[in-house]
Amino acid sequence: MSRSLLFEMNVAAIISYDGTNFHGFQMQNQSRTVQMVIEQKLEKIFKERIPVVPAGRTDTGVHAIGQVISFKLTKCPFGIEKLHDILNYHLPDDIRISELKIMPENFNSRFSAKSRVYVYAVCTKKDICAHLARYFWNINISLDDLKVPLDLIPERFCFRSFSRTSQDRKLNFGTVNFSNYVIVEDFFYFIIEAPSFLWHTVRFLFGEAVAVAKGKRSLEEYKEALDGKKRLVLYKAPPKGLHLWGVSYFDQKLGAICEKNIIKDGLYGFFKPPSFVDIVKSP
């Protein structure tokens, strides 16, 4: 039985959410966001405002399977397992906490992160199941043609070529820790892992790859954008197919675990979040 905690503690949580009815993660005036909902529930439980820090700020309509958040509690009258149950009881159905863990004082879900894994999911089945329609981009496309531009993605490419960031941003060429795709029947999962991403980079990167596969964009233009010689921001994949699958806090390829899970268990492996065992290095 876990005892009550009556001292300040730094708490991390692995959470999932359906982004359909959220205006992204970050707090916004008069809009329902993931951060707003979680902070409201924490304030209701602890009678004080408790700021929540995410590993990544997902945009409107983007989902998360293994987002990591952290927050500090000055006191907690019950154990961590009980806190887990209480939070899930108060949270709405489109936000779930899969794990809760007390972390060292210097842990910060955003600044301690080594990499983020995003998955863009597509289904080519003509009549996709209604339960999955909000999580996959349902398109008629040749998966063999789609693989061609994605196979060009190198270990470093120009992130800014696939982003509508302002001109003063300095991140041009970003490092890719892992990039691959998995095909399971009618489902296509594009997995990409990097220390950080620019605004909408993954959606433009994938959307422009789809444009190449459909003959709307040349393969040479795609290659030029990867090399930083051209910007491609016309074809952006819709947010519903994008998922923040996991966040790693030590030097590893978490994307490879994602790939393995999908190959082994298909949809179940895709929707199964990584655990703290997967993402935090044991002492």
PDB file of C-alpha atoms in Angstrom:
ATOM      1  CA  MET A   1       0.000   0.000   0.000  1.00  0.00           C
ATOM      2  CA  SER A   2       1.403   3.377  -0.964  1.00  0.00           C
ATOM      3  CA  ARG A   3       1.545   5.970   1.772  1.00  0.00           C
ATOM      4  CA  SER A   4       0.333   9.547   1.567  1.00  0.00           C
ATOM      5  CA  LEU A   5       2.821  12.110   0.316  1.00  0.00           C
ATOM      6  CA  LEU A   6       3.023  15.289   2.342  1.00  0.00           C
ATOM      7  CA  PHE A   7       6.058  16.896   0.709  1.00  0.00           C
ATOM      8  CA  GLU A   8       6.729  18.633  -2.583  1.00  0.00           C
ATOM      9  CA  MET A   9       7.049  16.216  -5.448  1.00  0.00           C
ATOM     10  CA  ASN A  10       7.653  16.361  -9.165  1.00  0.00           C
ATOM     11  CA  VAL A  11       5.109  14.201 -10.990  1.00  0.00           C
ATOM     12  CA  ALA A  12       5.274  12.941 -14.564  1.00  0.00           C
ATOM     13  CA  ALA A  13       2.406  11.332 -16.435  1.00  0.00           C
ATOM     14  CA  ILE A  14       2.092   9.511 -19.728  1.00  0.00           C
ATOM     15  CA  ILE A  15      -1.220  10.576 -21.223  1.00  0.00           C
ATOM     16  CA  SER A  16      -3.240   9.951 -24.352  1.00  0.00           C
ATOM     17  CA  TYR A  17      -5.927  12.145 -25.838  1.00  0.00           C
ATOM     18  CA  ASP A  18      -8.272  12.316 -28.771  1.00  0.00           C
ATOM     19  CA  GLY A  19      -7.484  15.711 -30.275  1.00  0.00           C
ATOM     20  CA  THR A  20     -10.703  15.991 -32.286  1.00  0.00           C
ATOM     21  CA  ASN A  21     -12.485  18.309 -29.866  1.00  0.00           C
ATOM     22  CA  PHE A  22      -9.430  20.177 -28.590  1.00  0.00           C
ATOM     23  CA  HIS A  23      -7.852  23.370 -29.931  1.00  0.00           C
ATOM     24  CA  GLY A  24      -4.434  21.840 -29.382  1.00  0.00           C
ATOM     25  CA  PHE A  25      -2.587  21.252 -26.129  1.00  0.00           C
ATOM     26  CA  GLN A  26      -1.501  24.746 -25.104  1.00  0.00           C
ATOM     27  CA  MET A  27      -3.752  27.063 -23.106  1.00  0.00           C
ATOM     28  CA  GLN A  28      -5.778  29.504 -25.230  1.00  0.00           C
ATOM     29  CA  ASN A  29      -8.369  32.116 -24.354  1.00  0.00           C
ATOM     30  CA  GLN A  30     -11.942  30.864 -24.639  1.00  0.00           C
ATOM     31  CA  SER A  31     -10.915  27.581 -26.302  1.00  0.00           C
ATOM     32  CA  ARG A  32     -10.961  24.027 -24.979  1.00  0.00           C
ATOM     33  CA  THR A  33      -7.392  22.738 -24.839  1.00  0.00           C
ATOM     34  CA  VAL A  34      -5.809  19.701 -23.219  1.00  0.00           C
ATOM     35  CA  GLN A  35      -3.754  21.849 -20.843  1.00  0.00           C
ATOM     36  CA  MET A  36      -6.808  23.831 -19.777  1.00  0.00           C
ATOM     37  CA  VAL A  37      -8.812  20.714 -18.947  1.00  0.00           C
ATOM     38  CA  ILE A  38      -6.012  19.015 -16.994  1.00  0.00           C
ATOM     39  CA  GLU A  39      -5.160  22.155 -15.010  1.00  0.00           C
ATOM     40  CA  GLN A  40      -8.834  22.704 -14.191  1.00  0.00           C
ATOM     41  CA  LYS A  41      -9.101  19.174 -12.803  1.00  0.00           C
ATOM     42  CA  LEU A  42      -5.882  19.523 -10.794  1.00  0.00           C
ATOM     43  CA  GLU A  43      -7.141  22.796  -9.325  1.00  0.00           C
ATOM     44  CA  LYS A  44     -10.429  21.141  -8.391  1.00  0.00           C
ATOM     45  CA  ILE A  45      -8.593  18.341  -6.578  1.00  0.00           C
ATOM     46  CA  PHE A  46      -5.853  20.375  -4.861  1.00  0.00           C
ATOM     47  CA  LYS A  47      -7.614  23.773  -4.491  1.00  0.00           C
ATOM     48  CA  GLU A  48      -4.724  25.643  -6.133  1.00  0.00           C
ATOM     49  CA  ARG A  49      -3.492  26.294  -9.660  1.00  0.00           C
ATOM     50  CA  ILE A  50      -0.929  23.730 -10.755  1.00  0.00           C
ATOM     51  CA  PRO A  51       0.828  24.498 -14.072  1.00  0.00           C
ATOM     52  CA  VAL A  52       1.308  21.559 -16.427  1.00  0.00           C
ATOM     53  CA  VAL A  53       4.320  21.255 -18.758  1.00  0.00           C
ATOM     54  CA  PRO A  54       4.012  19.062 -21.891  1.00  0.00           C
ATOM     55  CA  ALA A  55       6.806  17.354 -23.785  1.00  0.00           C
ATOM     56  CA  GLY A  56       5.290  18.690 -27.013  1.00  0.00           C
ATOM     57  CA  ARG A  57       2.546  21.183 -27.856  1.00  0.00           C
ATOM     58  CA  THR A  58       0.281  19.431 -30.324  1.00  0.00           C
ATOM     59  CA  ASP A  59      -1.947  21.480 -32.635  1.00  0.00           C
ATOM     60  CA  THR A  60      -5.712  21.532 -33.102  1.00  0.00           C
ATOM     61  CA  GLY A  61      -7.041  18.110 -34.046  1.00  0.00           C
ATOM     62  CA  VAL A  62      -3.738  16.277 -33.476  1.00  0.00           C
ATOM     63  CA  HIS A  63      -3.868  13.239 -31.175  1.00  0.00           C
ATOM     64  CA  ALA A  64      -1.463  11.834 -28.605  1.00  0.00           C
ATOM     65  CA  ILE A  65      -0.852   8.252 -27.569  1.00  0.00           C
ATOM     66  CA  GLY A  66       2.183   8.759 -25.328  1.00  0.00           C
ATOM     67  CA  GLN A  67       2.389  12.463 -24.541  1.00  0.00           C
ATOM     68  CA  VAL A  68       4.350  13.193 -21.351  1.00  0.00           C
ATOM     69  CA  ILE A  69       3.422  15.967 -18.954  1.00  0.00           C
ATOM     70  CA  SER A  70       4.974  17.038 -15.661  1.00  0.00           C
ATOM     71  CA  PHE A  71       3.730  19.129 -12.758  1.00  0.00           C
ATOM     72  CA  LYS A  72       4.783  19.877  -9.202  1.00  0.00           C
ATOM     73  CA  LEU A  73       2.651  19.300  -6.121  1.00  0.00           C
ATOM     74  CA  THR A  74       3.407  21.065  -2.858  1.00  0.00           C
ATOM     75  CA  LYS A  75       1.494  18.375  -1.004  1.00  0.00           C
ATOM     76  CA  CYS A  76      -0.565  15.307  -1.779  1.00  0.00           C
ATOM     77  CA  PRO A  77      -2.726  13.613   0.876  1.00  0.00           C
ATOM     78  CA  PHE A  78      -2.699  10.252  -0.926  1.00  0.00           C
ATOM     79  CA  GLY A  79      -0.319   7.930  -2.729  1.00  0.00           C
ATOM     80  CA  ILE A  80       0.639   8.055  -6.392  1.00  0.00           C
ATOM     81  CA  GLU A  81      -1.599   5.101  -7.343  1.00  0.00           C
ATOM     82  CA  LYS A  82      -4.596   6.780  -5.746  1.00  0.00           C
ATOM     83  CA  LEU A  83      -3.748  10.055  -7.499  1.00  0.00           C
ATOM     84  CA  HIS A  84      -3.702   8.166 -10.815  1.00  0.00           C
ATOM     85  CA  ASP A  85      -7.201   6.818 -10.173  1.00  0.00           C
ATOM     86  CA  ILE A  86      -8.561  10.171  -8.981  1.00  0.00           C
ATOM     87  CA  LEU A  87      -7.254  12.054 -12.011  1.00  0.00           C
ATOM     88  CA  ASN A  88      -8.714   9.568 -14.485  1.00  0.00           C
ATOM     89  CA  TYR A  89     -12.007   9.704 -12.605  1.00  0.00           C
ATOM     90  CA  HIS A  90     -12.190  13.498 -12.992  1.00  0.00           C
ATOM     91  CA  LEU A  91     -10.815  13.769 -16.535  1.00  0.00           C
ATOM     92  CA  PRO A  92     -13.163  13.546 -19.550  1.00  0.00           C
ATOM     93  CA  ASP A  93     -13.204  10.453 -21.738  1.00  0.00           C
ATOM     94  CA  ASP A  94     -10.996  12.064 -24.411  1.00  0.00           C
ATOM     95  CA  ILE A  95      -8.021  12.338 -22.008  1.00  0.00           C
ATOM     96  CA  ARG A  96      -6.578   9.308 -20.218  1.00  0.00           C
ATOM     97  CA  ILE A  97      -3.541   8.841 -17.983  1.00  0.00           C
ATOM     98  CA  SER A  98      -1.795   5.526 -18.591  1.00  0.00           C
ATOM     99  CA  GLU A  99       1.017   5.951 -16.042  1.00  0.00           C
ATOM    100  CA  LEU A 100       1.983   8.310 -13.234  1.00  0.00           C
ATOM    101  CA  LYS A 101       5.448   8.475 -11.695  1.00  0.00           C
ATOM    102  CA  ILE A 102       7.366  10.582  -9.160  1.00  0.00           C
ATOM    103  CA  MET A 103      10.462  11.985 -10.863  1.00  0.00           C
ATOM    104  CA  PRO A 104      13.679  13.689  -9.651  1.00  0.00           C
ATOM    105  CA  GLU A 105      13.354  17.363  -8.805  1.00  0.00           C
ATOM    106  CA  ASN A 106      15.191  18.480 -11.960  1.00  0.00           C
ATOM    107  CA  PHE A 107      12.985  16.498 -14.372  1.00  0.00           C
ATOM    108  CA  ASN A 108      11.054  18.600 -16.880  1.00  0.00           C
ATOM    109  CA  SER A 109       8.873  16.822 -19.431  1.00  0.00           C
ATOM    110  CA  ARG A 110       9.839  19.302 -22.152  1.00  0.00           C
ATOM    111  CA  PHE A 111      13.453  20.242 -21.481  1.00  0.00           C
ATOM    112  CA  SER A 112      14.577  16.804 -20.276  1.00  0.00           C
ATOM    113  CA  ALA A 113      13.275  15.106 -23.439  1.00  0.00           C
ATOM    114  CA  LYS A 114      15.819  13.695 -25.898  1.00  0.00           C
ATOM    115  CA  SER A 115      13.396  13.002 -28.752  1.00  0.00           C
ATOM    116  CA  ARG A 116       9.735  12.887 -29.811  1.00  0.00           C
ATOM    117  CA  VAL A 117       8.134  10.188 -31.953  1.00  0.00           C
ATOM    118  CA  TYR A 118       5.288  11.126 -34.282  1.00  0.00           C
ATOM    119  CA  VAL A 119       3.263   8.717 -36.391  1.00  0.00           C
ATOM    120  CA  TYR A 120       1.186   9.756 -39.374  1.00  0.00           C
ATOM    121  CA  ALA A 121      -1.505   7.133 -40.003  1.00  0.00           C
ATOM    122  CA  VAL A 122      -3.322   6.452 -43.269  1.00  0.00           C
ATOM    123  CA  CYS A 123      -6.021   3.974 -44.213  1.00  0.00           C
ATOM    124  CA  THR A 124      -6.675   3.150 -47.870  1.00  0.00           C
ATOM    125  CA  LYS A 125      -9.721   0.992 -47.169  1.00  0.00           C
ATOM    126  CA  LYS A 126     -12.706   2.353 -49.093  1.00  0.00           C
ATOM    127  CA  ASP A 127     -15.136   2.135 -46.184  1.00  0.00           C
ATOM    128  CA  ILE A 128     -13.107   2.734 -43.038  1.00  0.00           C
ATOM    129  CA  CYS A 129     -14.685   1.769 -39.721  1.00  0.00           C
ATOM    130  CA  ALA A 130     -16.456   4.767 -38.170  1.00  0.00           C
ATOM    131  CA  HIS A 131     -14.549   4.275 -34.910  1.00  0.00           C
ATOM    132  CA  LEU A 132     -11.238   4.773 -36.723  1.00  0.00           C
ATOM    133  CA  ALA A 133     -12.218   7.514 -39.157  1.00  0.00           C
ATOM    134  CA  ARG A 134     -11.064  10.299 -36.822  1.00  0.00           C
ATOM    135  CA  TYR A 135      -7.603   8.767 -36.322  1.00  0.00           C
ATOM    136  CA  PHE A 136      -6.605   7.983 -39.911  1.00  0.00           C
ATOM    137  CA  TRP A 137      -6.413   9.967 -43.123  1.00  0.00           C
ATOM    138  CA  ASN A 138      -8.678   7.891 -45.348  1.00  0.00           C
ATOM    139  CA  ILE A 139      -7.369   8.306 -48.915  1.00  0.00           C
ATOM    140  CA  ASN A 140      -7.240   6.364 -52.140  1.00  0.00           C
ATOM    141  CA  ILE A 141      -3.534   6.093 -52.891  1.00  0.00           C
ATOM    142  CA  SER A 142      -0.929   3.587 -54.082  1.00  0.00           C
ATOM    143  CA  LEU A 143       1.157   2.697 -51.050  1.00  0.00           C
ATOM    144  CA  ASP A 144       4.006   1.656 -53.322  1.00  0.00           C
ATOM    145  CA  ASP A 145       4.025   5.164 -54.833  1.00  0.00           C
ATOM    146  CA  LEU A 146       3.862   6.728 -51.348  1.00  0.00           C
ATOM    147  CA  LYS A 147       6.939   4.840 -50.211  1.00  0.00           C
ATOM    148  CA  VAL A 148       9.117   6.412 -52.929  1.00  0.00           C
ATOM    149  CA  PRO A 149       9.377   9.998 -51.527  1.00  0.00           C
ATOM    150  CA  LEU A 150       9.458   8.792 -47.918  1.00  0.00           C
ATOM    151  CA  ASP A 151      12.438   6.571 -48.729  1.00  0.00           C
ATOM    152  CA  LEU A 152      14.376   9.755 -49.566  1.00  0.00           C
ATOM    153  CA  ILE A 153      14.217  11.174 -46.033  1.00  0.00           C
ATOM    154  CA  PRO A 154      17.831  11.310 -44.737  1.00  0.00           C
ATOM    155  CA  GLU A 155      19.236  11.494 -41.221  1.00  0.00           C
ATOM    156  CA  ARG A 156      19.337  15.293 -41.585  1.00  0.00           C
ATOM    157  CA  PHE A 157      17.010  17.351 -43.746  1.00  0.00           C
ATOM    158  CA  CYS A 158      15.756  20.926 -43.929  1.00  0.00           C
ATOM    159  CA  PHE A 159      12.841  21.070 -41.476  1.00  0.00           C
ATOM    160  CA  ARG A 160      12.156  24.671 -42.433  1.00  0.00           C
ATOM    161  CA  SER A 161      11.466  23.640 -46.046  1.00  0.00           C
ATOM    162  CA  PHE A 162       8.349  21.910 -44.684  1.00  0.00           C
ATOM    163  CA  SER A 163       7.194  24.504 -42.162  1.00  0.00           C
ATOM    164  CA  ARG A 164       5.381  27.843 -42.092  1.00  0.00           C
ATOM    165  CA  THR A 165       7.539  29.159 -39.267  1.00  0.00           C
ATOM    166  CA  SER A 166       8.544  32.802 -39.189  1.00  0.00           C
ATOM    167  CA  GLN A 167      11.756  33.803 -40.930  1.00  0.00           C
ATOM    168  CA  ASP A 168      13.640  34.416 -37.684  1.00  0.00           C
ATOM    169  CA  ARG A 169      13.608  30.759 -36.623  1.00  0.00           C
ATOM    170  CA  LYS A 170      17.123  29.321 -36.652  1.00  0.00           C
ATOM    171  CA  LEU A 171      16.373  25.595 -36.908  1.00  0.00           C
ATOM    172  CA  ASN A 172      16.974  24.766 -40.538  1.00  0.00           C
ATOM    173  CA  PHE A 173      18.445  21.285 -40.813  1.00  0.00           C
ATOM    174  CA  GLY A 174      17.099  18.934 -38.153  1.00  0.00           C
ATOM    175  CA  THR A 175      18.438  15.566 -37.066  1.00  0.00           C
ATOM    176  CA  VAL A 176      16.219  12.517 -37.593  1.00  0.00           C
ATOM    177  CA  ASN A 177      16.792   9.740 -35.059  1.00  0.00           C
ATOM    178  CA  PHE A 178      14.497   7.282 -36.815  1.00  0.00           C
ATOM    179  CA  SER A 179      12.317   7.281 -39.921  1.00  0.00           C
ATOM    180  CA  ASN A 180      10.407   4.367 -41.397  1.00  0.00           C
ATOM    181  CA  TYR A 181       6.959   3.140 -42.305  1.00  0.00           C
ATOM    182  CA  VAL A 182       4.922   0.036 -41.584  1.00  0.00           C
ATOM    183  CA  ILE A 183       2.187  -1.373 -43.808  1.00  0.00           C
ATOM    184  CA  VAL A 184      -0.418  -3.658 -42.250  1.00  0.00           C
ATOM    185  CA  GLU A 185      -3.059  -4.585 -44.826  1.00  0.00           C
ATOM    186  CA  ASP A 186      -4.873  -1.294 -45.652  1.00  0.00           C
ATOM    187  CA  PHE A 187      -3.101   0.701 -42.925  1.00  0.00           C
ATOM    188  CA  PHE A 188       0.061   2.742 -43.483  1.00  0.00           C
ATOM    189  CA  TYR A 189       2.028   4.144 -40.531  1.00  0.00           C
ATOM    190  CA  PHE A 190       4.798   6.685 -41.154  1.00  0.00           C
ATOM    191  CA  ILE A 191       7.051   6.902 -38.094  1.00  0.00           C
ATOM    192  CA  ILE A 192       9.512   9.734 -37.544  1.00  0.00           C
ATOM    193  CA  GLU A 193      11.599  10.585 -34.479  1.00  0.00           C
ATOM    194  CA  ALA A 194      13.689  13.705 -33.868  1.00  0.00           C
ATOM    195  CA  PRO A 195      14.841  15.822 -30.916  1.00  0.00           C
ATOM    196  CA  SER A 196      12.290  18.482 -31.921  1.00  0.00           C
ATOM    197  CA  PHE A 197      10.187  19.599 -34.854  1.00  0.00           C
ATOM    198  CA  LEU A 198       9.104  22.894 -36.345  1.00  0.00           C
ATOM    199  CA  TRP A 199       5.471  23.939 -36.647  1.00  0.00           C
ATOM    200  CA  HIS A 200       3.539  21.545 -38.943  1.00  0.00           C
ATOM    201  CA  THR A 201       6.736  19.989 -40.313  1.00  0.00           C
ATOM    202  CA  VAL A 202       5.489  16.402 -40.091  1.00  0.00           C
ATOM    203  CA  ARG A 203       2.155  17.271 -41.716  1.00  0.00           C
ATOM    204  CA  PHE A 204       3.830  19.097 -44.626  1.00  0.00           C
ATOM    205  CA  LEU A 205       6.496  16.412 -44.968  1.00  0.00           C
ATOM    206  CA  PHE A 206       3.845  13.709 -45.263  1.00  0.00           C
ATOM    207  CA  GLY A 207       1.293  15.767 -47.188  1.00  0.00           C
ATOM    208  CA  GLU A 208       3.863  16.667 -49.837  1.00  0.00           C
ATOM    209  CA  ALA A 209       4.876  12.992 -50.055  1.00  0.00           C
ATOM    210  CA  VAL A 210       1.232  12.167 -50.781  1.00  0.00           C
ATOM    211  CA  ALA A 211       1.253  14.882 -53.457  1.00  0.00           C
ATOM    212  CA  VAL A 212       4.273  13.214 -55.065  1.00  0.00           C
ATOM    213  CA  ALA A 213       2.528   9.831 -54.971  1.00  0.00           C
ATOM    214  CA  LYS A 214      -0.537  11.357 -56.673  1.00  0.00           C
ATOM    215  CA  GLY A 215       1.509  13.151 -59.354  1.00  0.00           C
ATOM    216  CA  LYS A 216       0.769  16.651 -58.047  1.00  0.00           C
ATOM    217  CA  ARG A 217       4.383  17.271 -57.047  1.00  0.00           C
ATOM    218  CA  SER A 218       7.581  16.015 -58.669  1.00  0.00           C
ATOM    219  CA  LEU A 219       9.953  13.740 -56.825  1.00  0.00           C
ATOM    220  CA  GLU A 220      12.801  16.119 -57.699  1.00  0.00           C
ATOM    221  CA  GLU A 221      11.012  19.013 -55.948  1.00  0.00           C
ATOM    222  CA  TYR A 222      10.614  16.863 -52.840  1.00  0.00           C
ATOM    223  CA  LYS A 223      14.316  16.017 -52.906  1.00  0.00           C
ATOM    224  CA  GLU A 224      15.215  19.709 -53.324  1.00  0.00           C
ATOM    225  CA  ALA A 225      13.113  20.579 -50.270  1.00  0.00           C
ATOM    226  CA  LEU A 226      14.868  17.924 -48.179  1.00  0.00           C
ATOM    227  CA  ASP A 227      18.170  19.477 -49.279  1.00  0.00           C
ATOM    228  CA  GLY A 228      16.995  22.968 -48.285  1.00  0.00           C
ATOM    229  CA  LYS A 229      16.805  24.314 -51.847  1.00  0.00           C
ATOM    230  CA  LYS A 230      13.010  24.709 -51.996  1.00  0.00           C
ATOM    231  CA  ARG A 231      10.076  25.175 -49.605  1.00  0.00           C
ATOM    232  CA  LEU A 232       7.045  22.900 -49.978  1.00  0.00           C
ATOM    233  CA  VAL A 233       4.092  24.146 -47.949  1.00  0.00           C
ATOM    234  CA  LEU A 234       1.158  23.709 -50.324  1.00  0.00           C
ATOM    235  CA  TYR A 235       0.014  20.197 -49.450  1.00  0.00           C
ATOM    236  CA  LYS A 236      -0.468  19.661 -45.723  1.00  0.00           C
ATOM    237  CA  ALA A 237      -1.828  16.389 -44.348  1.00  0.00           C
ATOM    238  CA  PRO A 238      -4.927  16.802 -42.142  1.00  0.00           C
ATOM    239  CA  PRO A 239      -4.365  16.808 -38.364  1.00  0.00           C
ATOM    240  CA  LYS A 240      -6.515  13.760 -37.622  1.00  0.00           C
ATOM    241  CA  GLY A 241      -3.864  11.360 -38.963  1.00  0.00           C
ATOM    242  CA  LEU A 242      -1.054  12.749 -36.796  1.00  0.00           C
ATOM    243  CA  HIS A 243      -0.238  11.232 -33.414  1.00  0.00           C
ATOM    244  CA  LEU A 244       2.423  12.080 -30.840  1.00  0.00           C
ATOM    245  CA  TRP A 245       3.261   8.444 -30.125  1.00  0.00           C
ATOM    246  CA  GLY A 246       5.941   8.827 -27.471  1.00  0.00           C
ATOM    247  CA  VAL A 247       8.753  10.831 -25.894  1.00  0.00           C
ATOM    248  CA  SER A 248      12.206   9.506 -24.985  1.00  0.00           C
ATOM    249  CA  TYR A 249      14.342  10.710 -22.084  1.00  0.00           C
ATOM    250  CA  PHE A 250      17.565   8.904 -22.930  1.00  0.00           C
ATOM    251  CA  ASP A 251      19.565   8.283 -26.088  1.00  0.00           C
ATOM    252  CA  GLN A 252      17.738   5.494 -27.885  1.00  0.00           C
ATOM    253  CA  LYS A 253      15.515   4.969 -30.912  1.00  0.00           C
ATOM    254  CA  LEU A 254      12.027   4.948 -29.448  1.00  0.00           C
ATOM    255  CA  GLY A 255      10.666   4.941 -32.998  1.00  0.00           C
ATOM    256  CA  ALA A 256      12.039   1.415 -33.397  1.00  0.00           C
ATOM    257  CA  ILE A 257       9.882   0.288 -30.449  1.00  0.00           C
ATOM    258  CA  CYS A 258       6.858   1.876 -32.098  1.00  0.00           C
ATOM    259  CA  GLU A 259       7.667   0.073 -35.349  1.00  0.00           C
ATOM    260  CA  LYS A 260       8.093  -3.249 -33.547  1.00  0.00           C
ATOM    261  CA  ASN A 261       4.780  -2.851 -31.708  1.00  0.00           C
ATOM    262  CA  ILE A 262       2.862  -2.159 -34.923  1.00  0.00           C
ATOM    263  CA  ILE A 263       4.495  -5.044 -36.803  1.00  0.00           C
ATOM    264  CA  LYS A 264       3.702  -7.406 -33.928  1.00  0.00           C
ATOM    265  CA  ASP A 265       0.208  -6.259 -32.943  1.00  0.00           C
ATOM    266  CA  GLY A 266      -1.139  -4.001 -35.709  1.00  0.00           C
ATOM    267  CA  LEU A 267      -3.740  -1.527 -34.470  1.00  0.00           C
ATOM    268  CA  TYR A 268      -3.313  -2.637 -30.866  1.00  0.00           C
ATOM    269  CA  GLY A 269       0.437  -2.069 -31.053  1.00  0.00           C
ATOM    270  CA  PHE A 270      -0.100   1.370 -32.587  1.00  0.00           C
ATOM    271  CA  PHE A 271      -2.553   2.514 -29.933  1.00  0.00           C
ATOM    272  CA  LYS A 272      -0.534   1.017 -27.062  1.00  0.00           C
ATOM    273  CA  PRO A 273       1.509   3.824 -25.467  1.00  0.00           C
ATOM    274  CA  PRO A 274       5.133   3.379 -24.418  1.00  0.00           C
ATOM    275  CA  SER A 275       5.660   2.969 -20.678  1.00  0.00           C
ATOM    276  CA  PHE A 276       8.107   4.674 -18.331  1.00  0.00           C
ATOM    277  CA  VAL A 277      10.226   1.518 -18.649  1.00  0.00           C
ATOM    278  CA  ASP A 278      10.542   2.321 -22.377  1.00  0.00           C
ATOM    279  CA  ILE A 279      11.249   6.038 -22.096  1.00  0.00           C
ATOM    280  CA  VAL A 280      13.162   6.658 -18.822  1.00  0.00           C
ATOM    281  CA  LYS A 281      16.577   5.134 -18.254  1.00  0.00           C
ATOM    282  CA  SER A 282      16.828   3.169 -15.022  1.00  0.00           C
ATOM    283  CA  PRO A 283      19.464   4.367 -12.528  1.00  0.00           C
TER     284      PRO A 283
END
